[in-house]
């Protein structure tokens, strides 16, 4: 009787998981295998065209390509500044909202709104702000700062910095909500006990809030690193990697190589390199988080 019951339960579990497994296989596993295959061949992306096996030559050519090296530097810049600004600013905003001061709901909604919109829409909005005849330059001109007017997305000195700024602005609200959820899990009794002992709010923040939020902060940093590595739509909507490829990230370069220049093998190789970078970032972050948990224990 138990054997029949267990058999029915296993069949039910398999049937329950089957749709998700099929979707995951079709849209994750098969494309990944295809990307690995295409990364070791030379192909122009046109059906019926010859596929020439070249081994790891596409990977070698990628690292010999100055545009790819520049895109890696841009990616590193995006990751570093995102981590430096996203989580700290989001933590300060979450802490302020958690005090439930007057109008805190409107305040929270105001900062969370950018995360609701697709990054493509955000990129297009900021493109019209920072374009040479955009509203930002018009504002500078109106307030008497005409000497500061510049084509922000065309000037090589400001284009990448402008995109980094927009990426930081767009992501703060998302991490703010995550950290706000973490703050609500901290027992209020800890703050009450600290207040009785004469601890100031600043001391409570550094000795209670931050230590209790360590797992959440680590998760935010990990998500921020992976998210910054995979940024595509924001850059594509604002500059498409220009001017002259100076704002390319590996993701935009991958797209251009595969679909614009017909170097499908090179594009696939760059895609696999991005995957490896994400995996390495995840492994390193997990090791750091595990070490911190062991030290805390």
mmCIF file of C-alpha atoms in Angstrom:
data_model
loop_
_atom_site.group_PDB
_atom_site.id
_atom_site.type_symbol
_atom_site.label_atom_id
_atom_site.label_comp_id
_atom_site.label_asym_id
_atom_site.label_seq_id
_atom_site.Cartn_x
_atom_site.Cartn_y
_atom_site.Cartn_z
ATOM 1 C CA UNK A 1 0.000 0.000 0.000
ATOM 2 C CA UNK A 2 2.792 2.403 0.961
ATOM 3 C CA UNK A 3 4.679 1.506 -2.226
ATOM 4 C CA UNK A 4 1.692 2.440 -4.402
ATOM 5 C CA UNK A 5 1.198 5.648 -2.438
ATOM 6 C CA UNK A 6 4.873 6.616 -2.806
ATOM 7 C CA UNK A 7 4.746 5.827 -6.522
ATOM 8 C CA UNK A 8 1.707 8.101 -6.977
ATOM 9 C CA UNK A 9 3.415 10.858 -4.977
ATOM 10 C CA UNK A 10 6.576 10.660 -7.094
ATOM 11 C CA UNK A 11 4.487 10.759 -10.283
ATOM 12 C CA UNK A 12 2.592 13.800 -8.980
ATOM 13 C CA UNK A 13 5.858 15.590 -8.148
ATOM 14 C CA UNK A 14 7.284 14.794 -11.603
ATOM 15 C CA UNK A 15 4.147 16.041 -13.356
ATOM 16 C CA UNK A 16 4.202 19.192 -11.215
ATOM 17 C CA UNK A 17 7.841 19.934 -12.071
ATOM 18 C CA UNK A 18 7.679 18.878 -15.727
ATOM 19 C CA UNK A 19 6.366 22.191 -17.204
ATOM 20 C CA UNK A 20 9.020 24.235 -15.398
ATOM 21 C CA UNK A 21 11.713 21.739 -16.435
ATOM 22 C CA UNK A 22 10.636 21.869 -20.096
ATOM 23 C CA UNK A 23 10.605 25.696 -20.106
ATOM 24 C CA UNK A 24 14.004 25.857 -18.355
ATOM 25 C CA UNK A 25 15.473 23.365 -20.830
ATOM 26 C CA UNK A 26 14.098 25.176 -23.881
ATOM 27 C CA UNK A 27 15.090 28.684 -22.820
ATOM 28 C CA UNK A 28 18.200 28.101 -20.674
ATOM 29 C CA UNK A 29 19.940 24.760 -21.227
ATOM 30 C CA UNK A 30 19.572 24.477 -25.023
ATOM 31 C CA UNK A 31 20.595 28.127 -25.714
ATOM 32 C CA UNK A 32 23.600 27.690 -23.414
ATOM 33 C CA UNK A 33 24.737 24.536 -25.219
ATOM 34 C CA UNK A 34 24.176 26.297 -28.554
ATOM 35 C CA UNK A 35 26.217 29.307 -27.396
ATOM 36 C CA UNK A 36 29.130 27.053 -26.391
ATOM 37 C CA UNK A 37 28.961 25.334 -29.779
ATOM 38 C CA UNK A 38 28.794 28.561 -31.790
ATOM 39 C CA UNK A 39 31.667 30.035 -29.769
ATOM 40 C CA UNK A 40 34.089 27.494 -31.292
ATOM 41 C CA UNK A 41 32.977 27.991 -34.910
ATOM 42 C CA UNK A 42 33.124 30.825 -37.407
ATOM 43 C CA UNK A 43 29.667 31.672 -38.748
ATOM 44 C CA UNK A 44 28.008 34.784 -40.150
ATOM 45 C CA UNK A 45 24.634 34.005 -38.542
ATOM 46 C CA UNK A 46 22.876 33.343 -41.861
ATOM 47 C CA UNK A 47 21.017 30.055 -42.172
ATOM 48 C CA UNK A 48 22.650 27.679 -44.650
ATOM 49 C CA UNK A 49 26.054 29.394 -44.446
ATOM 50 C CA UNK A 50 29.081 27.239 -43.701
ATOM 51 C CA UNK A 51 30.227 26.737 -40.112
ATOM 52 C CA UNK A 52 34.011 26.501 -39.819
ATOM 53 C CA UNK A 53 35.419 24.971 -36.635
ATOM 54 C CA UNK A 54 38.083 27.279 -35.156
ATOM 55 C CA UNK A 55 38.404 25.947 -31.589
ATOM 56 C CA UNK A 56 39.293 28.613 -29.031
ATOM 57 C CA UNK A 57 40.373 31.108 -31.681
ATOM 58 C CA UNK A 58 37.262 33.256 -31.084
ATOM 59 C CA UNK A 59 38.214 33.569 -27.396
ATOM 60 C CA UNK A 60 41.805 34.477 -28.315
ATOM 61 C CA UNK A 61 40.590 37.058 -30.836
ATOM 62 C CA UNK A 62 38.232 38.515 -28.239
ATOM 63 C CA UNK A 63 41.067 39.222 -25.802
ATOM 64 C CA UNK A 64 43.194 40.614 -28.636
ATOM 65 C CA UNK A 65 40.398 43.017 -29.562
ATOM 66 C CA UNK A 66 40.999 46.501 -28.017
ATOM 67 C CA UNK A 67 37.235 47.107 -28.048
ATOM 68 C CA UNK A 68 36.668 44.048 -25.854
ATOM 69 C CA UNK A 69 39.377 45.086 -23.391
ATOM 70 C CA UNK A 70 37.795 48.554 -23.226
ATOM 71 C CA UNK A 71 34.374 46.984 -22.640
ATOM 72 C CA UNK A 72 35.805 44.971 -19.725
ATOM 73 C CA UNK A 73 37.207 48.184 -18.221
ATOM 74 C CA UNK A 74 33.801 49.856 -18.630
ATOM 75 C CA UNK A 75 32.149 46.858 -16.995
ATOM 76 C CA UNK A 76 34.584 47.023 -14.054
ATOM 77 C CA UNK A 77 33.814 50.733 -13.686
ATOM 78 C CA UNK A 78 30.082 50.020 -13.744
ATOM 79 C CA UNK A 79 30.416 47.288 -11.097
ATOM 80 C CA UNK A 80 32.673 49.287 -8.761
ATOM 81 C CA UNK A 81 30.567 52.457 -8.772
ATOM 82 C CA UNK A 82 27.313 50.508 -8.523
ATOM 83 C CA UNK A 83 28.534 48.656 -5.428
ATOM 84 C CA UNK A 84 29.978 51.845 -3.904
ATOM 85 C CA UNK A 85 26.769 53.853 -4.299
ATOM 86 C CA UNK A 86 23.764 51.535 -4.617
ATOM 87 C CA UNK A 87 23.827 49.733 -1.279
ATOM 88 C CA UNK A 88 25.084 52.598 0.967
ATOM 89 C CA UNK A 89 22.559 55.122 -0.406
ATOM 90 C CA UNK A 90 19.792 52.507 -0.371
ATOM 91 C CA UNK A 91 20.628 51.684 3.263
ATOM 92 C CA UNK A 92 20.425 55.328 4.326
ATOM 93 C CA UNK A 93 17.084 55.762 2.531
ATOM 94 C CA UNK A 94 15.710 52.530 3.990
ATOM 95 C CA UNK A 95 16.778 53.586 7.481
ATOM 96 C CA UNK A 96 15.099 56.982 7.051
ATOM 97 C CA UNK A 97 11.870 55.385 5.790
ATOM 98 C CA UNK A 98 11.930 52.802 8.575
ATOM 99 C CA UNK A 99 11.548 55.614 11.126
ATOM 100 C CA UNK A 100 8.047 56.092 9.612
ATOM 101 C CA UNK A 101 8.344 59.850 9.570
ATOM 102 C CA UNK A 102 5.574 61.975 8.066
ATOM 103 C CA UNK A 103 5.097 61.222 4.366
ATOM 104 C CA UNK A 104 7.349 58.156 4.410
ATOM 105 C CA UNK A 105 5.003 56.200 2.095
ATOM 106 C CA UNK A 106 5.214 58.855 -0.621
ATOM 107 C CA UNK A 107 8.974 59.022 -0.070
ATOM 108 C CA UNK A 108 9.286 55.254 -0.516
ATOM 109 C CA UNK A 109 7.113 55.250 -3.648
ATOM 110 C CA UNK A 110 9.124 58.132 -5.133
ATOM 111 C CA UNK A 111 12.397 56.235 -4.917
ATOM 112 C CA UNK A 112 10.916 52.876 -5.941
ATOM 113 C CA UNK A 113 9.182 54.157 -9.102
ATOM 114 C CA UNK A 114 12.339 53.992 -11.329
ATOM 115 C CA UNK A 115 12.621 50.244 -10.700
ATOM 116 C CA UNK A 116 9.098 49.663 -12.029
ATOM 117 C CA UNK A 117 9.966 50.930 -15.508
ATOM 118 C CA UNK A 118 11.988 48.799 -17.964
ATOM 119 C CA UNK A 119 15.613 49.882 -18.255
ATOM 120 C CA UNK A 120 15.013 50.589 -21.936
ATOM 121 C CA UNK A 121 12.394 53.200 -21.018
ATOM 122 C CA UNK A 122 14.705 54.622 -18.343
ATOM 123 C CA UNK A 123 17.555 54.809 -20.855
ATOM 124 C CA UNK A 124 15.402 56.591 -23.440
ATOM 125 C CA UNK A 125 14.155 59.065 -20.834
ATOM 126 C CA UNK A 126 17.685 59.959 -19.760
ATOM 127 C CA UNK A 127 18.822 60.053 -23.392
ATOM 128 C CA UNK A 128 16.394 62.926 -24.007
ATOM 129 C CA UNK A 129 17.664 64.606 -20.820
ATOM 130 C CA UNK A 130 21.365 64.373 -21.708
ATOM 131 C CA UNK A 131 21.254 64.667 -25.504
ATOM 132 C CA UNK A 132 23.074 67.772 -26.892
ATOM 133 C CA UNK A 133 19.786 69.702 -27.199
ATOM 134 C CA UNK A 134 18.267 67.995 -24.159
ATOM 135 C CA UNK A 135 16.614 69.412 -21.076
ATOM 136 C CA UNK A 136 19.734 69.260 -18.871
ATOM 137 C CA UNK A 137 21.776 71.465 -21.189
ATOM 138 C CA UNK A 138 18.789 73.781 -21.574
ATOM 139 C CA UNK A 139 18.576 74.051 -17.773
ATOM 140 C CA UNK A 140 22.288 74.834 -17.462
ATOM 141 C CA UNK A 141 21.920 77.531 -20.097
ATOM 142 C CA UNK A 142 18.886 79.062 -18.355
ATOM 143 C CA UNK A 143 20.567 79.323 -14.939
ATOM 144 C CA UNK A 144 23.681 80.961 -16.337
ATOM 145 C CA UNK A 145 25.965 77.935 -16.521
ATOM 146 C CA UNK A 146 26.296 77.890 -20.309
ATOM 147 C CA UNK A 147 30.012 77.172 -19.963
ATOM 148 C CA UNK A 148 29.088 73.742 -18.523
ATOM 149 C CA UNK A 149 26.891 72.777 -21.496
ATOM 150 C CA UNK A 150 28.327 69.685 -23.192
ATOM 151 C CA UNK A 151 27.110 66.780 -25.337
ATOM 152 C CA UNK A 152 27.131 64.419 -22.348
ATOM 153 C CA UNK A 153 26.524 61.205 -24.302
ATOM 154 C CA UNK A 154 28.846 62.110 -27.177
ATOM 155 C CA UNK A 155 31.801 63.612 -25.323
ATOM 156 C CA UNK A 156 34.321 60.771 -24.660
ATOM 157 C CA UNK A 157 35.141 62.301 -21.253
ATOM 158 C CA UNK A 158 31.550 62.220 -19.990
ATOM 159 C CA UNK A 159 29.666 59.504 -21.925
ATOM 160 C CA UNK A 160 30.526 56.494 -19.745
ATOM 161 C CA UNK A 161 30.272 58.477 -16.500
ATOM 162 C CA UNK A 162 26.781 59.607 -17.509
ATOM 163 C CA UNK A 163 25.671 56.015 -18.094
ATOM 164 C CA UNK A 164 27.139 54.956 -14.739
ATOM 165 C CA UNK A 165 25.190 57.767 -13.045
ATOM 166 C CA UNK A 166 21.913 56.673 -14.684
ATOM 167 C CA UNK A 167 22.531 53.044 -13.689
ATOM 168 C CA UNK A 168 23.069 54.090 -10.072
ATOM 169 C CA UNK A 169 19.925 56.263 -10.092
ATOM 170 C CA UNK A 170 17.814 53.476 -11.583
ATOM 171 C CA UNK A 171 18.841 50.810 -9.065
ATOM 172 C CA UNK A 172 18.766 52.585 -5.701
ATOM 173 C CA UNK A 173 15.031 52.073 -5.132
ATOM 174 C CA UNK A 174 15.246 48.321 -5.734
ATOM 175 C CA UNK A 175 17.924 47.769 -3.091
ATOM 176 C CA UNK A 176 16.179 50.226 -0.771
ATOM 177 C CA UNK A 177 13.080 47.998 -0.681
ATOM 178 C CA UNK A 178 15.168 44.869 -0.030
ATOM 179 C CA UNK A 179 17.033 46.552 2.833
ATOM 180 C CA UNK A 180 13.786 47.980 4.201
ATOM 181 C CA UNK A 181 12.438 44.432 4.415
ATOM 182 C CA UNK A 182 15.612 43.436 6.277
ATOM 183 C CA UNK A 183 15.223 46.328 8.726
ATOM 184 C CA UNK A 184 11.697 45.223 9.646
ATOM 185 C CA UNK A 185 13.135 41.838 10.731
ATOM 186 C CA UNK A 186 15.421 43.383 13.363
ATOM 187 C CA UNK A 187 13.790 43.034 16.820
ATOM 188 C CA UNK A 188 12.790 46.420 18.267
ATOM 189 C CA UNK A 189 13.863 45.179 21.699
ATOM 190 C CA UNK A 190 17.524 45.463 20.678
ATOM 191 C CA UNK A 191 17.162 49.189 20.072
ATOM 192 C CA UNK A 192 15.183 49.654 23.286
ATOM 193 C CA UNK A 193 17.876 47.854 25.299
ATOM 194 C CA UNK A 194 20.593 49.939 23.641
ATOM 195 C CA UNK A 195 18.675 53.159 24.379
ATOM 196 C CA UNK A 196 18.404 52.189 28.060
ATOM 197 C CA UNK A 197 22.198 51.681 28.094
ATOM 198 C CA UNK A 198 22.596 55.204 26.720
ATOM 199 C CA UNK A 199 23.578 54.313 23.142
ATOM 200 C CA UNK A 200 23.030 57.055 20.576
ATOM 201 C CA UNK A 201 21.172 56.479 17.297
ATOM 202 C CA UNK A 202 24.444 56.611 15.375
ATOM 203 C CA UNK A 203 25.951 53.974 17.649
ATOM 204 C CA UNK A 204 22.848 51.794 17.278
ATOM 205 C CA UNK A 205 23.131 52.089 13.507
ATOM 206 C CA UNK A 206 26.731 50.847 13.422
ATOM 207 C CA UNK A 207 26.521 48.297 16.222
ATOM 208 C CA UNK A 208 23.013 46.883 15.723
ATOM 209 C CA UNK A 209 21.588 47.754 12.321
ATOM 210 C CA UNK A 210 24.594 46.986 10.127
ATOM 211 C CA UNK A 211 25.623 43.726 11.897
ATOM 212 C CA UNK A 212 22.034 42.445 11.808
ATOM 213 C CA UNK A 213 21.745 43.353 8.110
ATOM 214 C CA UNK A 214 24.985 41.652 7.050
ATOM 215 C CA UNK A 215 23.286 38.751 5.193
ATOM 216 C CA UNK A 216 20.945 41.171 3.391
ATOM 217 C CA UNK A 217 23.789 43.556 2.563
ATOM 218 C CA UNK A 218 25.877 40.683 1.197
ATOM 219 C CA UNK A 219 22.961 39.532 -0.953
ATOM 220 C CA UNK A 220 22.461 43.079 -2.302
ATOM 221 C CA UNK A 221 26.133 43.375 -3.203
ATOM 222 C CA UNK A 222 26.091 39.990 -4.949
ATOM 223 C CA UNK A 223 22.966 40.899 -6.926
ATOM 224 C CA UNK A 224 24.483 44.288 -7.762
ATOM 225 C CA UNK A 225 27.681 42.750 -9.133
ATOM 226 C CA UNK A 226 25.838 40.255 -11.333
ATOM 227 C CA UNK A 227 23.287 42.856 -12.444
ATOM 228 C CA UNK A 228 25.993 45.359 -13.399
ATOM 229 C CA UNK A 229 27.872 42.744 -15.428
ATOM 230 C CA UNK A 230 24.697 41.970 -17.404
ATOM 231 C CA UNK A 231 23.606 45.566 -18.135
ATOM 232 C CA UNK A 232 22.642 45.881 -21.796
ATOM 233 C CA UNK A 233 19.377 47.720 -22.465
ATOM 234 C CA UNK A 234 20.400 50.889 -20.609
ATOM 235 C CA UNK A 235 23.564 51.367 -22.673
ATOM 236 C CA UNK A 236 21.892 50.296 -25.905
ATOM 237 C CA UNK A 237 19.045 52.793 -25.436
ATOM 238 C CA UNK A 238 21.340 55.694 -24.531
ATOM 239 C CA UNK A 239 24.408 55.344 -26.782
ATOM 240 C CA UNK A 240 24.365 51.909 -28.501
ATOM 241 C CA UNK A 241 27.981 51.647 -27.353
ATOM 242 C CA UNK A 242 29.091 54.936 -28.944
ATOM 243 C CA UNK A 243 30.776 57.247 -29.481
ATOM 244 C CA UNK A 244 33.172 55.003 -31.433
ATOM 245 C CA UNK A 245 32.606 52.112 -29.033
ATOM 246 C CA UNK A 246 33.795 54.072 -25.962
ATOM 247 C CA UNK A 247 30.716 53.121 -23.894
ATOM 248 C CA UNK A 248 30.536 49.489 -24.976
ATOM 249 C CA UNK A 249 30.029 46.867 -22.305
ATOM 250 C CA UNK A 250 30.691 43.173 -23.061
ATOM 251 C CA UNK A 251 26.927 42.722 -23.498
ATOM 252 C CA UNK A 252 26.572 45.469 -26.128
ATOM 253 C CA UNK A 253 29.766 44.374 -27.875
ATOM 254 C CA UNK A 254 28.420 40.822 -27.956
ATOM 255 C CA UNK A 255 25.221 42.071 -29.624
ATOM 256 C CA UNK A 256 27.110 44.188 -32.165
ATOM 257 C CA UNK A 257 29.548 41.416 -33.078
ATOM 258 C CA UNK A 258 26.808 38.814 -33.525
ATOM 259 C CA UNK A 259 23.979 40.773 -35.131
ATOM 260 C CA UNK A 260 25.537 43.945 -36.542
ATOM 261 C CA UNK A 261 28.842 42.700 -37.935
ATOM 262 C CA UNK A 262 27.865 39.057 -38.582
ATOM 263 C CA UNK A 263 30.589 37.601 -36.339
ATOM 264 C CA UNK A 264 28.306 35.118 -34.613
ATOM 265 C CA UNK A 265 31.151 32.977 -33.275
ATOM 266 C CA UNK A 266 32.848 35.994 -31.698
ATOM 267 C CA UNK A 267 29.555 37.162 -30.196
ATOM 268 C CA UNK A 268 28.926 33.722 -28.706
ATOM 269 C CA UNK A 269 32.453 33.610 -27.268
ATOM 270 C CA UNK A 270 31.905 36.994 -25.581
ATOM 271 C CA UNK A 271 28.598 35.682 -24.203
ATOM 272 C CA UNK A 272 30.354 32.671 -22.644
ATOM 273 C CA UNK A 273 33.013 34.969 -21.154
ATOM 274 C CA UNK A 274 30.233 37.050 -19.556
ATOM 275 C CA UNK A 275 28.754 33.832 -18.126
ATOM 276 C CA UNK A 276 32.129 32.831 -16.664
ATOM 277 C CA UNK A 277 32.572 36.297 -15.108
ATOM 278 C CA UNK A 278 29.123 36.030 -13.484
ATOM 279 C CA UNK A 279 29.914 32.545 -12.145
ATOM 280 C CA UNK A 280 33.274 33.674 -10.746
ATOM 281 C CA UNK A 281 31.653 36.721 -9.133
ATOM 282 C CA UNK A 282 28.990 34.523 -7.555
ATOM 283 C CA UNK A 283 31.525 31.987 -6.247
ATOM 284 C CA UNK A 284 33.796 34.664 -4.764
ATOM 285 C CA UNK A 285 30.859 36.479 -3.146
ATOM 286 C CA UNK A 286 29.506 33.221 -1.691
ATOM 287 C CA UNK A 287 32.929 32.384 -0.232
ATOM 288 C CA UNK A 288 33.210 35.822 1.355
ATOM 289 C CA UNK A 289 29.675 35.542 2.764
ATOM 290 C CA UNK A 290 30.363 32.041 4.171
ATOM 291 C CA UNK A 291 33.574 33.262 5.787
ATOM 292 C CA UNK A 292 31.775 36.196 7.385
ATOM 293 C CA UNK A 293 29.026 33.898 8.711
ATOM 294 C CA UNK A 294 31.645 31.556 10.236
ATOM 295 C CA UNK A 295 33.482 34.492 11.855
ATOM 296 C CA UNK A 296 30.185 35.835 13.220
ATOM 297 C CA UNK A 297 29.342 32.400 14.659
#
